[in-house]
PDB file of C-alpha atoms in Angstrom:
ATOM      1  CA  UNK A  28       3.126 -15.801   7.469  1.00  0.00           C
ATOM      2  CA  UNK A  29       6.326 -16.987   8.590  1.00  0.00           C
ATOM      3  CA  UNK A  30       5.806 -20.583   8.137  1.00  0.00           C
ATOM      4  CA  UNK A  31       8.585 -22.979   8.174  1.00  0.00           C
ATOM      5  CA  UNK A  32      12.195 -22.865   8.225  1.00  0.00           C
ATOM      6  CA  UNK A  33      12.830 -26.425   7.492  1.00  0.00           C
ATOM      7  CA  UNK A  34      15.564 -26.920   4.547  1.00  0.00           C
ATOM      8  CA  UNK A  35      16.739 -23.389   4.734  1.00  0.00           C
ATOM      9  CA  UNK A  36      20.189 -22.516   4.449  1.00  0.00           C
ATOM     10  CA  UNK A  37      21.171 -21.009   8.088  1.00  0.00           C
ATOM     11  CA  UNK A  38      23.909 -18.487   8.662  1.00  0.00           C
ATOM     12  CA  UNK A  39      27.825 -19.718   8.373  1.00  0.00           C
ATOM     13  CA  UNK A  40      28.889 -16.248   9.958  1.00  0.00           C
ATOM     14  CA  UNK A  41      30.665 -16.618  13.359  1.00  0.00           C
ATOM     15  CA  UNK A  42      27.876 -14.473  14.927  1.00  0.00           C
ATOM     16  CA  UNK A  43      24.591 -14.920  14.198  1.00  0.00           C
ATOM     17  CA  UNK A  44      22.457 -14.345  17.219  1.00  0.00           C
ATOM     18  CA  UNK A  45      19.099 -15.698  17.849  1.00  0.00           C
ATOM     19  CA  UNK A  46      15.743 -13.999  18.520  1.00  0.00           C
ATOM     20  CA  UNK A  47      15.588 -10.681  20.319  1.00  0.00           C
ATOM     21  CA  UNK A  48      18.532  -9.486  21.829  1.00  0.00           C
ATOM     22  CA  UNK A  49      21.022  -9.785  18.915  1.00  0.00           C
ATOM     23  CA  UNK A  50      23.956  -9.051  18.299  1.00  0.00           C
ATOM     24  CA  UNK A  51      24.235  -8.016  14.816  1.00  0.00           C
ATOM     25  CA  UNK A  52      26.025 -10.592  12.660  1.00  0.00           C
ATOM     26  CA  UNK A  53      29.739 -10.226  12.172  1.00  0.00           C
ATOM     27  CA  UNK A  54      29.370  -9.345   8.522  1.00  0.00           C
ATOM     28  CA  UNK A  55      30.817  -6.233   6.328  1.00  0.00           C
ATOM     29  CA  UNK A  56      28.847  -3.206   6.167  1.00  0.00           C
ATOM     30  CA  UNK A  57      28.556  -3.821   2.424  1.00  0.00           C
ATOM     31  CA  UNK A  58      26.638  -7.013   2.793  1.00  0.00           C
ATOM     32  CA  UNK A  59      24.500  -5.524   5.699  1.00  0.00           C
ATOM     33  CA  UNK A  60      23.696  -2.865   3.653  1.00  0.00           C
ATOM     34  CA  UNK A  61      21.810  -5.103   1.471  1.00  0.00           C
ATOM     35  CA  UNK A  62      19.307  -5.987   3.833  1.00  0.00           C
ATOM     36  CA  UNK A  63      16.333  -3.849   4.640  1.00  0.00           C
ATOM     37  CA  UNK A  64      13.704  -4.768   7.616  1.00  0.00           C
ATOM     38  CA  UNK A  65      10.342  -3.728   7.363  1.00  0.00           C
ATOM     39  CA  UNK A  66       8.326  -2.263  10.316  1.00  0.00           C
ATOM     40  CA  UNK A  67       5.559  -4.594   9.982  1.00  0.00           C
ATOM     41  CA  UNK A  68       7.528  -7.308  11.408  1.00  0.00           C
ATOM     42  CA  UNK A  69       7.427  -5.599  14.671  1.00  0.00           C
ATOM     43  CA  UNK A  70       3.952  -4.935  14.640  1.00  0.00           C
ATOM     44  CA  UNK A  71       3.332  -6.312  17.900  1.00  0.00           C
ATOM     45  CA  UNK A  72       6.256  -4.471  19.600  1.00  0.00           C
ATOM     46  CA  UNK A  73       5.524  -0.758  18.345  1.00  0.00           C
ATOM     47  CA  UNK A  74       3.904   1.733  20.295  1.00  0.00           C
ATOM     48  CA  UNK A  75       1.644   3.773  18.124  1.00  0.00           C
ATOM     49  CA  UNK A  76      -0.596   6.547  19.189  1.00  0.00           C
ATOM     50  CA  UNK A  77      -4.025   4.680  18.596  1.00  0.00           C
ATOM     51  CA  UNK A  78      -2.603   1.298  19.832  1.00  0.00           C
ATOM     52  CA  UNK A  79      -3.938  -0.050  23.291  1.00  0.00           C
ATOM     53  CA  UNK A  80      -1.328  -0.499  25.805  1.00  0.00           C
ATOM     54  CA  UNK A  81       0.271  -3.975  26.031  1.00  0.00           C
ATOM     55  CA  UNK A  82       3.606  -5.707  27.715  1.00  0.00           C
ATOM     56  CA  UNK A  83       4.282  -6.698  24.077  1.00  0.00           C
ATOM     57  CA  UNK A  84       4.363  -2.982  22.983  1.00  0.00           C
ATOM     58  CA  UNK A  85       8.077  -1.883  23.923  1.00  0.00           C
ATOM     59  CA  UNK A  86       9.251   0.149  21.217  1.00  0.00           C
ATOM     60  CA  UNK A  87       8.279   3.612  20.366  1.00  0.00           C
ATOM     61  CA  UNK A  88       8.311   3.918  16.620  1.00  0.00           C
ATOM     62  CA  UNK A  89      11.121   6.963  16.815  1.00  0.00           C
ATOM     63  CA  UNK A  90      13.416   4.142  18.658  1.00  0.00           C
ATOM     64  CA  UNK A  91      12.803   1.418  15.996  1.00  0.00           C
ATOM     65  CA  UNK A  92      15.666   2.654  13.672  1.00  0.00           C
ATOM     66  CA  UNK A  93      18.326   2.704  16.599  1.00  0.00           C
ATOM     67  CA  UNK A  94      16.660  -0.903  17.446  1.00  0.00           C
ATOM     68  CA  UNK A  95      17.769  -2.191  13.965  1.00  0.00           C
ATOM     69  CA  UNK A  96      21.048  -0.942  14.093  1.00  0.00           C
ATOM     70  CA  UNK A  97      21.992  -2.483  17.652  1.00  0.00           C
ATOM     71  CA  UNK A  98      20.259  -5.743  17.047  1.00  0.00           C
ATOM     72  CA  UNK A  99      20.987  -6.215  13.091  1.00  0.00           C
ATOM     73  CA  UNK A 100      23.536  -3.668  11.982  1.00  0.00           C
ATOM     74  CA  UNK A 101      20.877  -2.833   9.591  1.00  0.00           C
ATOM     75  CA  UNK A 102      20.330   0.547   8.607  1.00  0.00           C
ATOM     76  CA  UNK A 103      17.654   0.305   5.888  1.00  0.00           C
ATOM     77  CA  UNK A 104      14.150   0.548   7.128  1.00  0.00           C
ATOM     78  CA  UNK A 105      10.990   0.175   5.242  1.00  0.00           C
ATOM     79  CA  UNK A 106       7.804   1.583   6.810  1.00  0.00           C
ATOM     80  CA  UNK A 107       4.073   0.586   6.512  1.00  0.00           C
ATOM     81  CA  UNK A 108       1.987   3.812   5.833  1.00  0.00           C
ATOM     82  CA  UNK A 109       0.466   3.439   9.295  1.00  0.00           C
ATOM     83  CA  UNK A 110       3.858   3.499  10.909  1.00  0.00           C
ATOM     84  CA  UNK A 111       4.179   7.142   9.203  1.00  0.00           C
ATOM     85  CA  UNK A 112       1.233   8.662  10.334  1.00  0.00           C
ATOM     86  CA  UNK A 113       0.394  10.184  13.915  1.00  0.00           C
ATOM     87  CA  UNK A 114      -3.178   9.100  13.039  1.00  0.00           C
ATOM     88  CA  UNK A 115      -4.919   6.894  10.676  1.00  0.00           C
ATOM     89  CA  UNK A 116      -5.957   9.632   8.529  1.00  0.00           C
ATOM     90  CA  UNK A 117      -4.174   8.923   5.304  1.00  0.00           C
ATOM     91  CA  UNK A 118      -5.635  11.886   3.501  1.00  0.00           C
ATOM     92  CA  UNK A 119      -3.939  14.440   5.775  1.00  0.00           C
ATOM     93  CA  UNK A 120      -0.535  13.018   6.746  1.00  0.00           C
ATOM     94  CA  UNK A 121       0.869  15.083   9.946  1.00  0.00           C
ATOM     95  CA  UNK A 122       4.468  16.372   8.250  1.00  0.00           C
ATOM     96  CA  UNK A 123       5.696  17.352  12.056  1.00  0.00           C
ATOM     97  CA  UNK A 124       5.298  13.931  12.715  1.00  0.00           C
ATOM     98  CA  UNK A 125       7.251  12.706   9.664  1.00  0.00           C
ATOM     99  CA  UNK A 126       9.847  15.243  10.271  1.00  0.00           C
ATOM    100  CA  UNK A 127      10.353  13.791  13.574  1.00  0.00           C
ATOM    101  CA  UNK A 128      10.459  10.405  12.234  1.00  0.00           C
ATOM    102  CA  UNK A 129      13.310  11.565   9.828  1.00  0.00           C
ATOM    103  CA  UNK A 130      15.298  12.877  12.441  1.00  0.00           C
ATOM    104  CA  UNK A 131      14.850   9.535  14.252  1.00  0.00           C
ATOM    105  CA  UNK A 132      16.384   7.888  11.417  1.00  0.00           C
ATOM    106  CA  UNK A 133      19.061  10.510  10.726  1.00  0.00           C
ATOM    107  CA  UNK A 134      20.076   9.986  14.236  1.00  0.00           C
ATOM    108  CA  UNK A 135      20.467   6.484  14.236  1.00  0.00           C
ATOM    109  CA  UNK A 136      22.352   6.804  10.691  1.00  0.00           C
ATOM    110  CA  UNK A 137      19.335   5.035   9.030  1.00  0.00           C
ATOM    111  CA  UNK A 138      17.686   5.343   5.555  1.00  0.00           C
ATOM    112  CA  UNK A 139      14.320   4.516   4.622  1.00  0.00           C
ATOM    113  CA  UNK A 140      13.850   3.883   0.902  1.00  0.00           C
ATOM    114  CA  UNK A 141      10.538   2.738   0.583  1.00  0.00           C
ATOM    115  CA  UNK A 142       6.714   2.995   2.223  1.00  0.00           C
ATOM    116  CA  UNK A 143       4.135   0.450   1.444  1.00  0.00           C
ATOM    117  CA  UNK A 144       1.116   2.763   1.102  1.00  0.00           C
ATOM    118  CA  UNK A 145      -2.082   0.641   2.081  1.00  0.00           C
ATOM    119  CA  UNK A 146      -4.606   3.549   1.396  1.00  0.00           C
ATOM    120  CA  UNK A 147      -6.883   1.524  -0.485  1.00  0.00           C
ATOM    121  CA  UNK A 148      -6.911  -0.833  -3.172  1.00  0.00           C
ATOM    122  CA  UNK A 149      -6.959   0.256  -6.921  1.00  0.00           C
ATOM    123  CA  UNK A 150      -9.188  -2.275  -8.075  1.00  0.00           C
ATOM    124  CA  UNK A 151     -11.673  -4.450  -6.201  1.00  0.00           C
ATOM    125  CA  UNK A 152     -13.477  -7.706  -6.765  1.00  0.00           C
ATOM    126  CA  UNK A 153     -17.219  -7.520  -7.382  1.00  0.00           C
ATOM    127  CA  UNK A 154     -18.366 -10.635  -5.294  1.00  0.00           C
ATOM    128  CA  UNK A 155     -21.641 -10.849  -7.597  1.00  0.00           C
ATOM    129  CA  UNK A 156     -19.914 -11.125 -11.076  1.00  0.00           C
ATOM    130  CA  UNK A 157     -16.471 -12.221 -10.030  1.00  0.00           C
ATOM    131  CA  UNK A 158     -15.080  -9.513 -12.185  1.00  0.00           C
ATOM    132  CA  UNK A 159     -12.238  -7.171 -10.985  1.00  0.00           C
ATOM    133  CA  UNK A 160     -13.259  -3.808 -11.530  1.00  0.00           C
ATOM    134  CA  UNK A 161     -10.796  -0.808 -11.470  1.00  0.00           C
ATOM    135  CA  UNK A 162     -11.382   2.124  -9.576  1.00  0.00           C
ATOM    136  CA  UNK A 163     -13.344   4.807 -11.214  1.00  0.00           C
ATOM    137  CA  UNK A 164     -15.305   8.168 -11.151  1.00  0.00           C
ATOM    138  CA  UNK A 165     -15.195   9.760  -7.603  1.00  0.00           C
ATOM    139  CA  UNK A 166     -13.364   6.635  -5.821  1.00  0.00           C
ATOM    140  CA  UNK A 167     -10.460   6.784  -8.508  1.00  0.00           C
ATOM    141  CA  UNK A 168     -10.152  10.707  -8.081  1.00  0.00           C
ATOM    142  CA  UNK A 169     -10.056  10.322  -4.255  1.00  0.00           C
ATOM    143  CA  UNK A 170      -7.375   7.403  -4.421  1.00  0.00           C
ATOM    144  CA  UNK A 171      -5.250   9.453  -6.973  1.00  0.00           C
ATOM    145  CA  UNK A 172      -5.316  12.632  -4.668  1.00  0.00           C
ATOM    146  CA  UNK A 173      -4.645  10.631  -1.481  1.00  0.00           C
ATOM    147  CA  UNK A 174      -1.558   8.715  -3.292  1.00  0.00           C
ATOM    148  CA  UNK A 175      -0.215  12.135  -4.400  1.00  0.00           C
ATOM    149  CA  UNK A 176      -0.043  13.521  -0.903  1.00  0.00           C
ATOM    150  CA  UNK A 177       2.134  10.401  -0.151  1.00  0.00           C
ATOM    151  CA  UNK A 178       4.074  11.179  -3.222  1.00  0.00           C
ATOM    152  CA  UNK A 179       4.711  15.041  -1.715  1.00  0.00           C
ATOM    153  CA  UNK A 180       5.613  13.627   1.527  1.00  0.00           C
ATOM    154  CA  UNK A 181       8.172  11.359   0.494  1.00  0.00           C
ATOM    155  CA  UNK A 182      11.292  13.852   0.055  1.00  0.00           C
ATOM    156  CA  UNK A 183      10.840  15.151   3.935  1.00  0.00           C
ATOM    157  CA  UNK A 184      11.207  11.427   5.163  1.00  0.00           C
ATOM    158  CA  UNK A 185      13.941  10.615   2.188  1.00  0.00           C
ATOM    159  CA  UNK A 186      11.602   7.973   0.402  1.00  0.00           C
ATOM    160  CA  UNK A 187      11.956   7.300  -3.304  1.00  0.00           C
ATOM    161  CA  UNK A 188       9.693   4.240  -3.674  1.00  0.00           C
ATOM    162  CA  UNK A 189       6.158   4.217  -2.794  1.00  0.00           C
ATOM    163  CA  UNK A 190       4.585   0.650  -3.036  1.00  0.00           C
ATOM    164  CA  UNK A 191       0.845   0.734  -3.796  1.00  0.00           C
ATOM    165  CA  UNK A 192      -2.043  -2.168  -3.471  1.00  0.00           C
ATOM    166  CA  UNK A 193      -3.243  -2.982  -6.748  1.00  0.00           C
ATOM    167  CA  UNK A 194      -5.887  -4.956  -5.244  1.00  0.00           C
ATOM    168  CA  UNK A 195      -7.808  -7.538  -7.646  1.00  0.00           C
ATOM    169  CA  UNK A 196      -5.584  -7.651 -10.582  1.00  0.00           C
ATOM    170  CA  UNK A 197      -7.246  -9.451 -13.708  1.00  0.00           C
ATOM    171  CA  UNK A 198      -7.861  -9.014 -17.352  1.00  0.00           C
ATOM    172  CA  UNK A 199     -11.028  -7.082 -16.327  1.00  0.00           C
ATOM    173  CA  UNK A 200      -9.226  -4.491 -14.103  1.00  0.00           C
ATOM    174  CA  UNK A 201      -5.591  -4.230 -15.827  1.00  0.00           C
ATOM    175  CA  UNK A 202      -6.653  -1.316 -18.228  1.00  0.00           C
ATOM    176  CA  UNK A 203      -7.937   0.723 -15.182  1.00  0.00           C
ATOM    177  CA  UNK A 204      -4.962  -0.116 -12.960  1.00  0.00           C
ATOM    178  CA  UNK A 205      -2.615   0.668 -15.599  1.00  0.00           C
ATOM    179  CA  UNK A 206      -4.128   4.168 -16.415  1.00  0.00           C
ATOM    180  CA  UNK A 207      -4.199   5.098 -12.536  1.00  0.00           C
ATOM    181  CA  UNK A 208      -0.865   3.866 -11.719  1.00  0.00           C
ATOM    182  CA  UNK A 209       0.613   5.774 -15.029  1.00  0.00           C
ATOM    183  CA  UNK A 210      -1.010   8.971 -13.799  1.00  0.00           C
ATOM    184  CA  UNK A 211       0.562   8.635 -10.470  1.00  0.00           C
ATOM    185  CA  UNK A 212       4.020   7.572 -11.547  1.00  0.00           C
ATOM    186  CA  UNK A 213       3.670  10.535 -14.251  1.00  0.00           C
ATOM    187  CA  UNK A 214       3.045  12.873 -11.387  1.00  0.00           C
ATOM    188  CA  UNK A 215       6.002  11.353  -9.005  1.00  0.00           C
ATOM    189  CA  UNK A 216       8.442  11.010 -11.719  1.00  0.00           C
ATOM    190  CA  UNK A 217       9.665  14.637 -11.533  1.00  0.00           C
ATOM    191  CA  UNK A 218       9.934  14.287  -7.606  1.00  0.00           C
ATOM    192  CA  UNK A 219      12.542  11.180  -8.131  1.00  0.00           C
ATOM    193  CA  UNK A 220      10.016   8.807  -6.927  1.00  0.00           C
ATOM    194  CA  UNK A 221       9.142   5.398  -8.158  1.00  0.00           C
ATOM    195  CA  UNK A 222       5.710   3.804  -7.868  1.00  0.00           C
ATOM    196  CA  UNK A 223       5.954   0.055  -7.693  1.00  0.00           C
ATOM    197  CA  UNK A 224       3.546  -2.928  -7.253  1.00  0.00           C
ATOM    198  CA  UNK A 225       4.223  -6.122  -5.979  1.00  0.00           C
ATOM    199  CA  UNK A 226       3.132  -9.805  -6.343  1.00  0.00           C
ATOM    200  CA  UNK A 227       0.107 -10.340  -4.145  1.00  0.00           C
ATOM    201  CA  UNK A 228      -1.925 -13.791  -3.652  1.00  0.00           C
ATOM    202  CA  UNK A 229      -1.631 -16.881  -4.917  1.00  0.00           C
ATOM    203  CA  UNK A 230      -3.386 -17.129  -8.407  1.00  0.00           C
ATOM    204  CA  UNK A 231      -6.878 -15.995  -9.422  1.00  0.00           C
ATOM    205  CA  UNK A 232      -8.384 -13.376  -7.159  1.00  0.00           C
ATOM    206  CA  UNK A 233     -10.461 -14.794  -4.514  1.00  0.00           C
ATOM    207  CA  UNK A 234     -13.971 -14.039  -4.219  1.00  0.00           C
ATOM    208  CA  UNK A 235     -14.078 -13.550  -0.117  1.00  0.00           C
ATOM    209  CA  UNK A 236     -12.879 -10.206  -0.262  1.00  0.00           C
ATOM    210  CA  UNK A 237     -15.988  -8.633   1.347  1.00  0.00           C
ATOM    211  CA  UNK A 238     -15.522  -5.359   3.753  1.00  0.00           C
ATOM    212  CA  UNK A 239     -15.798  -6.371   7.043  1.00  0.00           C
ATOM    213  CA  UNK A 240     -19.190  -5.815   8.946  1.00  0.00           C
ATOM    214  CA  UNK A 241     -21.244  -5.648   5.778  1.00  0.00           C
ATOM    215  CA  UNK A 242     -22.183  -9.089   5.765  1.00  0.00           C
ATOM    216  CA  UNK A 243     -22.605 -11.630   2.970  1.00  0.00           C
ATOM    217  CA  UNK A 244     -23.233 -10.353  -0.647  1.00  0.00           C
ATOM    218  CA  UNK A 245     -27.039 -10.444  -1.502  1.00  0.00           C
ATOM    219  CA  UNK A 246     -26.281 -13.356  -3.906  1.00  0.00           C
ATOM    220  CA  UNK A 247     -23.922 -16.190  -3.784  1.00  0.00           C
ATOM    221  CA  UNK A 248     -20.727 -15.368  -5.284  1.00  0.00           C
ATOM    222  CA  UNK A 249     -19.772 -17.912  -8.293  1.00  0.00           C
ATOM    223  CA  UNK A 250     -16.797 -20.416  -7.422  1.00  0.00           C
ATOM    224  CA  UNK A 251     -13.157 -19.410  -8.242  1.00  0.00           C
ATOM    225  CA  UNK A 252     -12.285 -20.534 -11.843  1.00  0.00           C
ATOM    226  CA  UNK A 253     -10.303 -23.675 -12.211  1.00  0.00           C
ATOM    227  CA  UNK A 254      -6.675 -22.995 -14.201  1.00  0.00           C
ATOM    228  CA  UNK A 255      -3.657 -24.350 -15.286  1.00  0.00           C
ATOM    229  CA  UNK A 256      -0.357 -23.860 -13.264  1.00  0.00           C
ATOM    230  CA  UNK A 257       0.673 -21.544 -16.203  1.00  0.00           C
ATOM    231  CA  UNK A 258      -2.352 -19.486 -16.010  1.00  0.00           C
ATOM    232  CA  UNK A 259      -1.811 -19.352 -12.288  1.00  0.00           C
ATOM    233  CA  UNK A 260       1.152 -17.703 -12.582  1.00  0.00           C
ATOM    234  CA  UNK A 261       0.158 -15.445 -15.201  1.00  0.00           C
ATOM    235  CA  UNK A 262      -2.195 -14.045 -12.300  1.00  0.00           C
ATOM    236  CA  UNK A 263       0.564 -14.032  -9.811  1.00  0.00           C
ATOM    237  CA  UNK A 264       2.995 -11.946 -11.738  1.00  0.00           C
ATOM    238  CA  UNK A 265       2.146 -11.864 -15.518  1.00  0.00           C
ATOM    239  CA  UNK A 266      -0.319  -9.339 -15.621  1.00  0.00           C
ATOM    240  CA  UNK A 267       1.529  -7.229 -13.062  1.00  0.00           C
ATOM    241  CA  UNK A 268       4.200  -7.025 -15.511  1.00  0.00           C
ATOM    242  CA  UNK A 269       1.563  -5.794 -18.171  1.00  0.00           C
ATOM    243  CA  UNK A 270       0.317  -3.081 -15.957  1.00  0.00           C
ATOM    244  CA  UNK A 271       4.045  -2.109 -14.929  1.00  0.00           C
ATOM    245  CA  UNK A 272       5.551  -1.961 -18.434  1.00  0.00           C
ATOM    246  CA  UNK A 273       1.996   0.138 -19.662  1.00  0.00           C
ATOM    247  CA  UNK A 274       2.320   2.863 -16.565  1.00  0.00           C
ATOM    248  CA  UNK A 275       6.217   3.306 -16.529  1.00  0.00           C
ATOM    249  CA  UNK A 276       6.206   1.987 -13.238  1.00  0.00           C
ATOM    250  CA  UNK A 277       8.468  -0.253 -11.240  1.00  0.00           C
ATOM    251  CA  UNK A 278       8.259  -3.764  -9.641  1.00  0.00           C
ATOM    252  CA  UNK A 279       8.492  -5.474  -6.015  1.00  0.00           C
ATOM    253  CA  UNK A 280       8.847  -8.869  -6.106  1.00  0.00           C
ATOM    254  CA  UNK A 281       7.415 -10.506  -3.049  1.00  0.00           C
ATOM    255  CA  UNK A 282       8.521 -14.213  -2.655  1.00  0.00           C
ATOM    256  CA  UNK A 283       5.310 -14.930  -0.608  1.00  0.00           C
ATOM    257  CA  UNK A 284       4.978 -18.267   1.318  1.00  0.00           C
ATOM    258  CA  UNK A 285       4.405 -21.601   0.338  1.00  0.00           C
ATOM    259  CA  UNK A 286       1.268 -20.711  -2.097  1.00  0.00           C
ATOM    260  CA  UNK A 287       2.660 -18.078  -4.248  1.00  0.00           C
ATOM    261  CA  UNK A 288       5.341 -20.102  -6.216  1.00  0.00           C
ATOM    262  CA  UNK A 289       5.158 -24.151  -5.739  1.00  0.00           C
ATOM    263  CA  UNK A 290       8.709 -24.601  -7.110  1.00  0.00           C
ATOM    264  CA  UNK A 291      12.284 -23.226  -7.197  1.00  0.00           C
ATOM    265  CA  UNK A 292      11.975 -22.691 -10.809  1.00  0.00           C
ATOM    266  CA  UNK A 293       8.666 -20.707 -10.650  1.00  0.00           C
ATOM    267  CA  UNK A 294      10.651 -18.506  -8.259  1.00  0.00           C
ATOM    268  CA  UNK A 295      13.525 -18.111 -10.136  1.00  0.00           C
ATOM    269  CA  UNK A 296      11.684 -17.138 -13.499  1.00  0.00           C
ATOM    270  CA  UNK A 297       9.680 -14.407 -11.759  1.00  0.00           C
ATOM    271  CA  UNK A 298      13.118 -13.126 -10.395  1.00  0.00           C
ATOM    272  CA  UNK A 299      14.607 -12.964 -13.985  1.00  0.00           C
ATOM    273  CA  UNK A 300      11.430 -11.545 -16.007  1.00  0.00           C
ATOM    274  CA  UNK A 301      10.793  -8.653 -13.252  1.00  0.00           C
ATOM    275  CA  UNK A 302      14.508  -7.799 -12.356  1.00  0.00           C
ATOM    276  CA  UNK A 303      14.622  -5.133 -15.244  1.00  0.00           C
ATOM    277  CA  UNK A 304      11.707  -3.275 -13.562  1.00  0.00           C
ATOM    278  CA  UNK A 305      12.814  -4.076 -10.273  1.00  0.00           C
ATOM    279  CA  UNK A 306      12.342  -0.612  -7.816  1.00  0.00           C
ATOM    280  CA  UNK A 307      15.297  -1.532  -5.844  1.00  0.00           C
ATOM    281  CA  UNK A 308      14.287  -4.295  -3.373  1.00  0.00           C
ATOM    282  CA  UNK A 309      12.346  -7.672  -2.772  1.00  0.00           C
ATOM    283  CA  UNK A 310      10.196  -9.121  -0.068  1.00  0.00           C
ATOM    284  CA  UNK A 311      11.828 -12.081   1.110  1.00  0.00           C
ATOM    285  CA  UNK A 312      10.646 -14.737   3.681  1.00  0.00           C
ATOM    286  CA  UNK A 313      11.159 -18.643   3.890  1.00  0.00           C
ATOM    287  CA  UNK A 314       8.892 -21.542   2.631  1.00  0.00           C
ATOM    288  CA  UNK A 315       8.797 -25.214   2.388  1.00  0.00           C
ATOM    289  CA  UNK A 316       8.235 -24.979  -1.430  1.00  0.00           C
ATOM    290  CA  UNK A 317      11.315 -23.304  -2.432  1.00  0.00           C
ATOM    291  CA  UNK A 318      14.655 -22.464  -0.946  1.00  0.00           C
ATOM    292  CA  UNK A 319      15.611 -19.029  -0.047  1.00  0.00           C
ATOM    293  CA  UNK A 320      19.372 -19.287  -0.234  1.00  0.00           C
ATOM    294  CA  UNK A 321      19.025 -20.673  -3.545  1.00  0.00           C
ATOM    295  CA  UNK A 322      17.139 -18.042  -4.748  1.00  0.00           C
ATOM    296  CA  UNK A 323      19.211 -15.400  -3.446  1.00  0.00           C
ATOM    297  CA  UNK A 324      22.317 -17.068  -5.298  1.00  0.00           C
ATOM    298  CA  UNK A 325      20.237 -16.811  -8.115  1.00  0.00           C
ATOM    299  CA  UNK A 326      19.402 -13.340  -8.081  1.00  0.00           C
ATOM    300  CA  UNK A 327      22.705 -12.554  -7.230  1.00  0.00           C
ATOM    301  CA  UNK A 328      23.897 -14.395 -10.506  1.00  0.00           C
ATOM    302  CA  UNK A 329      21.785 -12.352 -12.837  1.00  0.00           C
ATOM    303  CA  UNK A 330      22.974  -9.232 -11.644  1.00  0.00           C
ATOM    304  CA  UNK A 331      20.532  -8.006  -8.760  1.00  0.00           C
ATOM    305  CA  UNK A 332      22.336  -5.563  -6.285  1.00  0.00           C
ATOM    306  CA  UNK A 333      19.335  -4.419  -4.754  1.00  0.00           C
ATOM    307  CA  UNK A 334      18.128  -4.784  -1.030  1.00  0.00           C
ATOM    308  CA  UNK A 335      16.555  -8.012   0.280  1.00  0.00           C
ATOM    309  CA  UNK A 336      13.854  -6.727   2.334  1.00  0.00           C
ATOM    310  CA  UNK A 337      12.621  -9.155   5.388  1.00  0.00           C
ATOM    311  CA  UNK A 338       8.947  -9.517   5.697  1.00  0.00           C
ATOM    312  CA  UNK A 339       8.024 -12.055   8.359  1.00  0.00           C
ATOM    313  CA  UNK A 340       5.765 -11.837  11.614  1.00  0.00           C
ATOM    314  CA  UNK A 341       8.059 -11.777  14.613  1.00  0.00           C
ATOM    315  CA  UNK A 342      11.666 -10.869  15.830  1.00  0.00           C
ATOM    316  CA  UNK A 343      12.630 -14.432  15.987  1.00  0.00           C
ATOM    317  CA  UNK A 344      11.595 -14.960  12.336  1.00  0.00           C
ATOM    318  CA  UNK A 345      13.453 -12.023  11.221  1.00  0.00           C
ATOM    319  CA  UNK A 346      16.790 -13.084  12.614  1.00  0.00           C
ATOM    320  CA  UNK A 347      16.437 -16.455  10.642  1.00  0.00           C
ATOM    321  CA  UNK A 348      15.801 -14.857   7.381  1.00  0.00           C
ATOM    322  CA  UNK A 349      18.601 -12.228   7.962  1.00  0.00           C
ATOM    323  CA  UNK A 350      20.942 -15.161   8.521  1.00  0.00           C
ATOM    324  CA  UNK A 351      20.011 -16.946   5.586  1.00  0.00           C
ATOM    325  CA  UNK A 352      20.333 -13.480   3.335  1.00  0.00           C
ATOM    326  CA  UNK A 353      24.062 -12.846   4.662  1.00  0.00           C
ATOM    327  CA  UNK A 354      25.087 -16.600   4.195  1.00  0.00           C
ATOM    328  CA  UNK A 355      24.153 -16.437   0.554  1.00  0.00           C
ATOM    329  CA  UNK A 356      25.458 -13.188  -0.602  1.00  0.00           C
ATOM    330  CA  UNK A 357      28.315 -13.004  -3.126  1.00  0.00           C
TER     331      UNK A 357
END
């Protein structure tokens, strides 16, 4: 999802490094502590138990924390759920594997604050009706039981934030999503865990979210509705904020690429409105429609002191976003 770096403020620090091979920037520990790196960025480099061998897969998941320290001087690691499992069985996480992963973090002097749990969407779009329906019945119960297991394992890894995938969030689904989110947050709060949701998509949910291998829907899906820019932004973060407040949950603003926020002002407004319920971090990248450096300066000016989490798609792109963050921190 890394697209374009034209116009982005680059690093003004004496040592920046380019791409794989480092070295870490010559920045203060305080500034480096404001950066977090997602394991998703290095998906093509990580060797997982179920991945086929390839020349690109050169890093064992247990070596990744030390790699972030050596290459970037960064000690904050954000995991995807598939990097916290020895298998893809999200209903039965392997605690011995998780303890081994915690040991690797501790050995490197690293910390994991958050896991992005891709354990199924909370609400799915019905392609026949174009309505986003919240999970209900057995499906809801199964999702909640699965999510609670991730809450239970979080202290072992030292994690205090779990970010769910709310799926298709619309006026049809927000009550159901809020109810499910609240039930999970109520369970997680005594354990010191925040349940967050992030901005996803570029507006109204698309109608092509069918499950792979099941073929086309029996009847053609209705066309996506036309909407004003104000209404589009409501779908980007407005409904999410309603669900966040109703559930007692938290937010993780994902800046997105060039389709989520079309102007600098749109991104800044989202930062301002979502900041009071921020879980502790924001997902950052670059875009041709807004400037990351200006967004960081704005977030700092209104009091954000959390982590800027880098979410791109390869090591060279990580370096560009990393340099930009450091160059614009106060």
